[in-house]
CSV table of C-alpha atoms and ligand atoms in Angstrom, one decimal:
chain,number,residue,atom,x,y,z
A,1,MET,CA,87.3,106.3,90.4
A,2,ASN,CA,90.4,106.8,92.6
A,3,PRO,CA,92.6,109.3,90.8
A,4,ARG,CA,95.8,107.8,92.0
A,5,ILE,CA,94.9,104.4,90.8
A,6,VAL,CA,93.7,105.8,87.5
A,7,LYS,CA,97.0,107.6,87.0
A,8,ASP,CA,99.0,104.5,88.0
A,9,ILE,CA,97.2,102.4,85.4
A,10,GLN,CA,97.5,105.0,82.7
A,11,SER,CA,101.3,105.1,83.2
A,12,ILE,CA,101.3,101.4,82.1
A,13,PHE,CA,98.7,100.9,79.4
A,14,VAL,CA,95.9,102.8,77.7
A,15,CYS,CA,92.3,101.6,77.9
A,16,ASN,CA,88.8,103.0,78.5
A,17,LEU,CA,88.6,102.6,82.3
A,18,ASN,CA,84.8,103.0,82.3
A,19,GLU,CA,84.7,99.5,80.9
A,20,PHE,CA,86.7,98.1,83.8
A,21,GLU,CA,84.9,99.4,86.8
A,22,ASN,CA,84.8,96.1,88.6
A,23,GLU,CA,88.5,95.5,88.0
A,24,LEU,CA,89.3,99.1,89.2
A,25,ASN,CA,87.3,98.4,92.4
A,26,ALA,CA,89.2,95.1,92.9
A,27,LEU,CA,92.6,96.9,92.5
A,28,SER,CA,91.6,99.6,95.0
A,29,LEU,CA,90.7,96.8,97.5
A,30,ILE,CA,94.2,95.4,97.0
A,31,ARG,CA,95.7,98.9,97.7
A,32,LYS,CA,93.6,99.3,100.8
A,33,TYR,CA,94.6,95.9,102.1
A,34,ASP,CA,98.3,96.1,101.6
A,35,GLU,CA,100.3,98.9,99.9
A,36,TYR,CA,103.2,96.6,99.1
A,37,THR,CA,101.0,94.1,97.2
A,38,TYR,CA,99.4,97.0,95.3
A,39,LEU,CA,102.8,98.4,94.2
A,40,HIS,CA,104.0,94.8,93.4
A,41,CYS,CA,100.9,94.4,91.1
A,42,LEU,CA,101.7,97.7,89.4
A,43,ASN,CA,105.4,96.7,88.8
A,44,VAL,CA,104.4,93.3,87.5
A,45,ALA,CA,101.9,94.9,85.1
A,46,ARG,CA,104.5,97.4,83.9
A,47,LEU,CA,107.1,94.6,83.2
A,48,SER,CA,104.5,92.3,81.7
A,49,VAL,CA,103.2,95.0,79.3
A,50,MET,CA,106.8,95.8,78.4
A,51,LEU,CA,107.2,92.1,77.4
A,52,GLY,CA,103.9,92.1,75.6
A,53,ARG,CA,105.0,95.1,73.5
A,54,ARG,CA,108.2,93.2,72.7
A,55,PHE,CA,106.2,90.3,71.5
A,56,GLU,CA,104.1,92.8,69.4
A,57,LEU,CA,100.8,92.1,71.0
A,58,ASP,CA,98.0,94.2,69.7
A,59,ASP,CA,96.3,96.8,71.9
A,60,PRO,CA,93.3,94.7,73.1
A,61,ASP,CA,95.7,91.9,74.1
A,62,LEU,CA,98.0,94.3,75.9
A,63,VAL,CA,95.0,95.6,77.9
A,64,ASP,CA,94.1,92.0,78.8
A,65,LEU,CA,97.7,91.2,79.7
A,66,GLY,CA,97.8,94.4,81.8
A,67,TRP,CA,94.7,93.5,83.8
A,68,ALA,CA,95.8,89.9,84.1
A,69,ALA,CA,99.0,91.2,85.7
A,70,LEU,CA,97.4,93.9,87.8
A,71,LEU,CA,95.0,91.4,89.5
A,72,HIS,CA,97.2,88.3,89.5
A,73,ASP,CA,97.5,88.5,93.3
A,74,LEU,CA,93.9,89.4,94.0
A,75,GLY,CA,93.5,86.2,96.1
A,76,LYS,CA,96.0,87.7,98.6
A,77,LEU,CA,93.0,89.6,100.0
A,78,HIS,CA,92.1,86.2,101.6
A,79,VAL,CA,95.5,85.8,103.2
A,80,PRO,CA,95.5,87.3,106.7
A,81,ILE,CA,97.9,90.3,106.8
A,82,HIS,CA,100.0,88.8,109.6
A,83,ILE,CA,100.8,85.8,107.3
A,84,LEU,CA,101.3,88.0,104.2
A,85,ASN,CA,103.9,90.1,106.0
A,86,LYS,CA,105.4,87.4,108.3
A,87,VAL,CA,109.1,87.8,108.9
A,88,LYS,CA,109.7,84.2,110.2
A,89,LYS,CA,109.3,80.9,108.4
A,90,PHE,CA,105.7,79.9,107.6
A,91,SER,CA,104.1,77.0,109.6
A,92,PRO,CA,102.7,74.3,107.3
A,93,GLU,CA,99.2,75.7,107.9
A,94,GLU,CA,100.3,79.2,107.0
A,95,LEU,CA,102.1,78.0,103.9
A,96,ALA,CA,99.0,76.2,102.8
A,97,ILE,CA,97.0,79.5,103.2
A,98,MET,CA,99.7,81.5,101.4
A,99,GLN,CA,99.8,79.0,98.5
A,100,SER,CA,96.0,79.0,98.2
A,101,HIS,CA,96.1,82.6,96.9
A,102,PRO,CA,96.2,81.7,93.1
A,103,LEU,CA,93.0,79.6,93.5
A,104,GLU,CA,91.5,82.5,95.5
A,105,SER,CA,92.6,84.9,92.8
A,106,LEU,CA,90.8,82.8,90.2
A,107,ALA,CA,87.7,82.6,92.3
A,108,ALA,CA,87.7,86.4,92.9
A,109,PHE,CA,88.3,87.1,89.2
A,110,VAL,CA,85.3,84.9,88.2
A,111,LYS,CA,83.1,86.9,90.6
A,112,LEU,CA,84.3,90.1,89.0
A,113,GLN,CA,83.1,89.4,85.6
A,114,PRO,CA,81.4,86.7,83.5
A,115,VAL,CA,83.8,84.2,82.0
A,116,THR,CA,83.5,84.7,78.2
A,117,ILE,CA,85.8,84.1,75.3
A,118,ASP,CA,86.7,87.8,75.6
A,119,THR,CA,87.6,87.7,79.3
A,120,ILE,CA,89.3,84.3,79.6
A,121,ASN,CA,92.8,85.7,78.8
A,122,ARG,CA,92.5,88.0,81.9
A,123,LEU,CA,91.9,85.0,84.1
A,124,SER,CA,94.9,82.9,83.2
A,125,ALA,CA,97.7,84.4,85.3
A,126,ALA,CA,95.6,84.5,88.4
A,127,PHE,CA,95.6,80.7,88.7
A,128,GLU,CA,98.9,79.9,86.9
A,129,HIS,CA,101.4,82.6,88.0
A,130,HIS,CA,103.1,80.3,90.5
A,131,GLN,CA,103.1,77.3,88.2
A,132,ARG,CA,106.4,76.7,86.4
A,133,PHE,CA,107.1,76.2,82.8
A,134,ASP,CA,107.7,72.5,83.5
A,135,LEU,CA,104.3,72.5,85.3
A,136,LYS,CA,105.8,72.1,88.8
A,137,GLY,CA,105.1,74.8,91.3
A,138,TYR,CA,101.7,75.4,92.8
A,139,PRO,CA,98.7,74.9,92.7
A,140,VAL,CA,99.7,71.3,91.9
A,141,VAL,CA,97.8,70.1,88.8
A,142,GLN,CA,97.5,66.5,87.5
A,143,ARG,CA,96.9,67.4,83.9
A,144,LYS,CA,99.8,68.4,81.7
A,145,LEU,CA,98.6,71.4,79.7
A,146,ASN,CA,100.9,74.2,78.7
A,147,LEU,CA,100.6,77.4,80.6
A,148,HIS,CA,98.8,80.3,79.0
A,149,PRO,CA,101.3,82.7,77.3
A,150,PHE,CA,100.2,85.5,79.7
A,151,SER,CA,100.9,83.3,82.7
A,152,ARG,CA,104.5,82.7,81.4
A,153,ILE,CA,105.0,86.4,81.0
A,154,VAL,CA,103.5,87.3,84.4
A,155,SER,CA,105.6,84.6,86.1
A,156,VAL,CA,108.8,86.2,84.9
A,157,ALA,CA,107.7,89.7,85.8
A,158,ASP,CA,106.4,88.5,89.2
A,159,THR,CA,109.6,86.7,90.2
A,160,PHE,CA,111.9,89.6,89.1
A,161,ASP,CA,109.9,92.2,91.0
A,162,ALA,CA,109.7,90.0,94.1
A,163,MET,CA,113.4,89.6,94.1
A,164,THR,CA,114.3,93.2,93.5
A,165,THR,CA,112.0,95.0,96.0
A,166,ASP,CA,112.5,95.3,99.7
A,167,ARG,CA,110.2,93.3,101.9
A,168,ILE,CA,109.7,93.4,105.7
A,169,TYR,CA,111.4,90.0,105.9
A,170,GLN,CA,114.2,90.3,103.3
A,171,ARG,CA,116.4,92.9,101.6
A,172,ARG,CA,116.1,93.1,97.9
A,173,ILE,CA,118.8,91.8,95.6
A,174,LEU,CA,120.4,93.8,92.9
A,175,PRO,CA,118.6,93.6,89.5
A,176,ASP,CA,121.6,92.1,87.6
A,177,LEU,CA,122.0,89.4,90.2
A,178,ALA,CA,118.2,88.7,90.0
A,179,LEU,CA,118.5,88.2,86.2
A,180,ARG,CA,121.5,85.9,86.7
A,181,ILE,CA,119.7,83.8,89.3
A,182,MET,CA,116.5,83.7,87.1
A,183,SER,CA,118.6,82.6,84.1
A,184,GLN,CA,119.2,79.3,85.9
A,185,GLY,CA,115.5,78.6,85.4
A,186,PHE,CA,115.6,78.7,81.6
A,187,GLY,CA,113.1,76.1,80.3
A,188,THR,CA,112.4,74.7,83.8
A,189,ILE,CA,110.9,77.5,85.9
A,190,PHE,CA,110.5,79.9,83.1
A,191,ASP,CA,109.5,79.8,79.4
A,192,PRO,CA,113.0,80.2,77.7
A,193,ILE,CA,111.6,82.5,75.0
A,194,VAL,CA,109.9,84.8,77.5
A,195,LEU,CA,113.0,84.9,79.8
A,196,GLN,CA,115.4,85.6,77.0
A,197,ALA,CA,113.2,88.4,75.8
A,198,PHE,CA,113.1,89.8,79.3
A,199,ILE,CA,116.8,89.7,79.8
A,200,THR,CA,117.4,91.3,76.4
A,201,SER,CA,114.9,94.0,77.2
A,202,MET,CA,116.4,94.8,80.6
A,203,GLY,CA,120.1,94.5,79.6
A,204,ALA,CA,122.7,92.9,81.8
A,205,TYR,CA,122.4,95.9,84.1
A,206,PRO,CA,118.8,97.2,84.1
A,207,VAL,CA,118.1,100.9,83.8
A,208,GLY,CA,118.6,102.5,87.3
A,209,SER,CA,121.4,100.2,88.3
A,210,LEU,CA,124.4,101.8,90.0
A,211,VAL,CA,127.5,100.2,88.6
A,212,ARG,CA,131.2,100.3,89.5
A,213,LEU,CA,133.5,100.8,86.5
A,214,SER,CA,137.0,99.2,86.1
A,215,ASP,CA,138.5,102.7,86.8
A,216,GLN,CA,136.6,102.6,90.1
A,217,ARG,CA,134.1,105.4,89.2
A,218,LEU,CA,130.4,104.9,89.9
A,219,GLY,CA,127.6,105.5,87.4
A,220,PHE,CA,123.9,105.0,87.0
A,221,VAL,CA,122.7,103.0,84.0
A,222,THR,CA,120.4,105.4,82.1
A,223,GLY,CA,119.5,103.3,79.0
A,224,TYR,CA,120.7,101.2,76.1
A,225,GLY,CA,121.0,102.3,72.5
A,226,LYS,CA,119.7,100.3,69.6
A,227,ASN,CA,123.2,98.9,68.9
A,228,SER,CA,124.4,98.7,72.5
A,229,ARG,CA,125.7,95.5,73.9
A,230,VAL,CA,123.8,94.3,77.0
A,231,ASP,CA,126.8,95.1,79.2
A,232,ARG,CA,127.7,98.5,77.6
A,233,PRO,CA,124.8,100.9,78.4
A,234,TYR,CA,124.6,104.7,78.7
A,235,LEU,CA,125.8,105.9,82.0
A,236,ARG,CA,125.7,109.0,84.2
A,237,ILE,CA,129.0,109.1,86.2
A,238,MET,CA,128.5,110.2,89.8
A,239,GLU,CA,131.0,112.1,92.0
A,240,ASN,CA,130.1,113.3,95.5
A,241,GLY,CA,126.4,112.8,94.9
A,242,ILE,CA,126.4,114.8,91.6
A,243,SER,CA,126.2,113.6,88.0
A,244,VAL,CA,129.4,114.8,86.4
A,245,GLU,CA,129.4,113.1,83.0
A,246,GLU,CA,127.2,111.3,80.6
A,247,MET,CA,128.8,108.4,78.9
A,248,ASP,CA,128.0,105.8,76.2
A,249,LEU,CA,130.1,102.7,77.0
A,250,MET,CA,129.8,101.7,73.3
A,251,ASP,CA,131.9,104.8,72.4
A,252,ASP,CA,135.4,103.9,71.3
A,253,ARG,CA,136.8,106.5,73.7
A,254,HIS,CA,135.7,104.2,76.5
A,255,SER,CA,136.7,100.9,75.1
A,256,GLY,CA,139.2,100.3,77.9
A,257,LEU,CA,136.4,100.6,80.5
A,258,ARG,CA,134.1,97.9,81.7
A,259,ILE,CA,131.5,97.4,84.3
A,260,MET,CA,132.8,95.3,87.2
A,261,HIS,CA,129.6,94.9,89.2
A,262,SER,CA,126.5,96.8,90.5
A,263,GLU,CA,126.1,98.2,94.0
A,264,PHE,CA,123.2,99.4,96.2
A,265,PRO,CA,122.6,103.2,95.8
A,266,GLU,CA,121.8,103.6,99.5
A,267,ASP,CA,125.3,102.4,100.4
A,268,HIS,CA,126.6,105.6,98.7
A,269,GLU,CA,123.9,108.0,99.9
A,270,LEU,CA,122.4,107.9,96.3
A,271,GLU,CA,119.1,106.4,97.2
A,272,GLY,CA,116.3,108.0,95.2
A,273,LYS,CA,118.8,109.9,93.1
A,274,PHE,CA,118.0,108.1,89.8
A,275,GLN,CA,114.3,108.4,90.3
A,276,SER,CA,114.7,112.2,90.9
A,277,TRP,CA,115.8,112.6,87.3
A,278,LYS,CA,112.6,111.2,85.8
B,301,FE2,FE1,101.3,85.4,93.7
């Protein structure tokens, strides 16, 4: 077992990895093929399991959801790397290859393990993660069956991570903007219950966001209290690259302050600063 991969998984959910040797091998193939896709799968699993906990899934279901998310893009191993990381627009042939990856994910998943009543939940997101709540999207299906709940969760996590991480061909967008854009897909692209739970969990400004206050100071969002409003988190105020004050925006002393918008940390030489506190 690759110790880095084991550590990465254990930071997301707990399971007996000896029972998932095939899945671990598949994940290490993804990592060897394309580091971005591997990191994306980890992020999608982390966000999916967070949502699963919010929906109070029991431990075996959380493990299934975690694996469903970790391997949802397994079929990208069949997409040539020059297409996977293409900067320019896809040709129709390239788009068809790219959009074949959910079907390839399902095929690869079935090869990994026998399909049984115990493993079926892990398969769902592989095929369905680009299908929308209204059953548009791809692969195009004629039948009108509802998506598996895990697919609805992975779809939200997948979209958010794809929008908020840098790619070779596009700069990421800020997390609060991603949530606002995604909220336009309530009940059409995304399951409204899943999306609402996601937005509530993340807060209007997800943890790690750098925000500009109405008094022009900058601060990192460090968390939300049980009774915090979604736009009034805990902050660490930054001055000249240093954290100078911890603040709870719910505190009456700060009632005159509000968050104006978020900004990119690298525009203020604060890249990696938030991660360094973890
Ligand atoms: Fe995908």
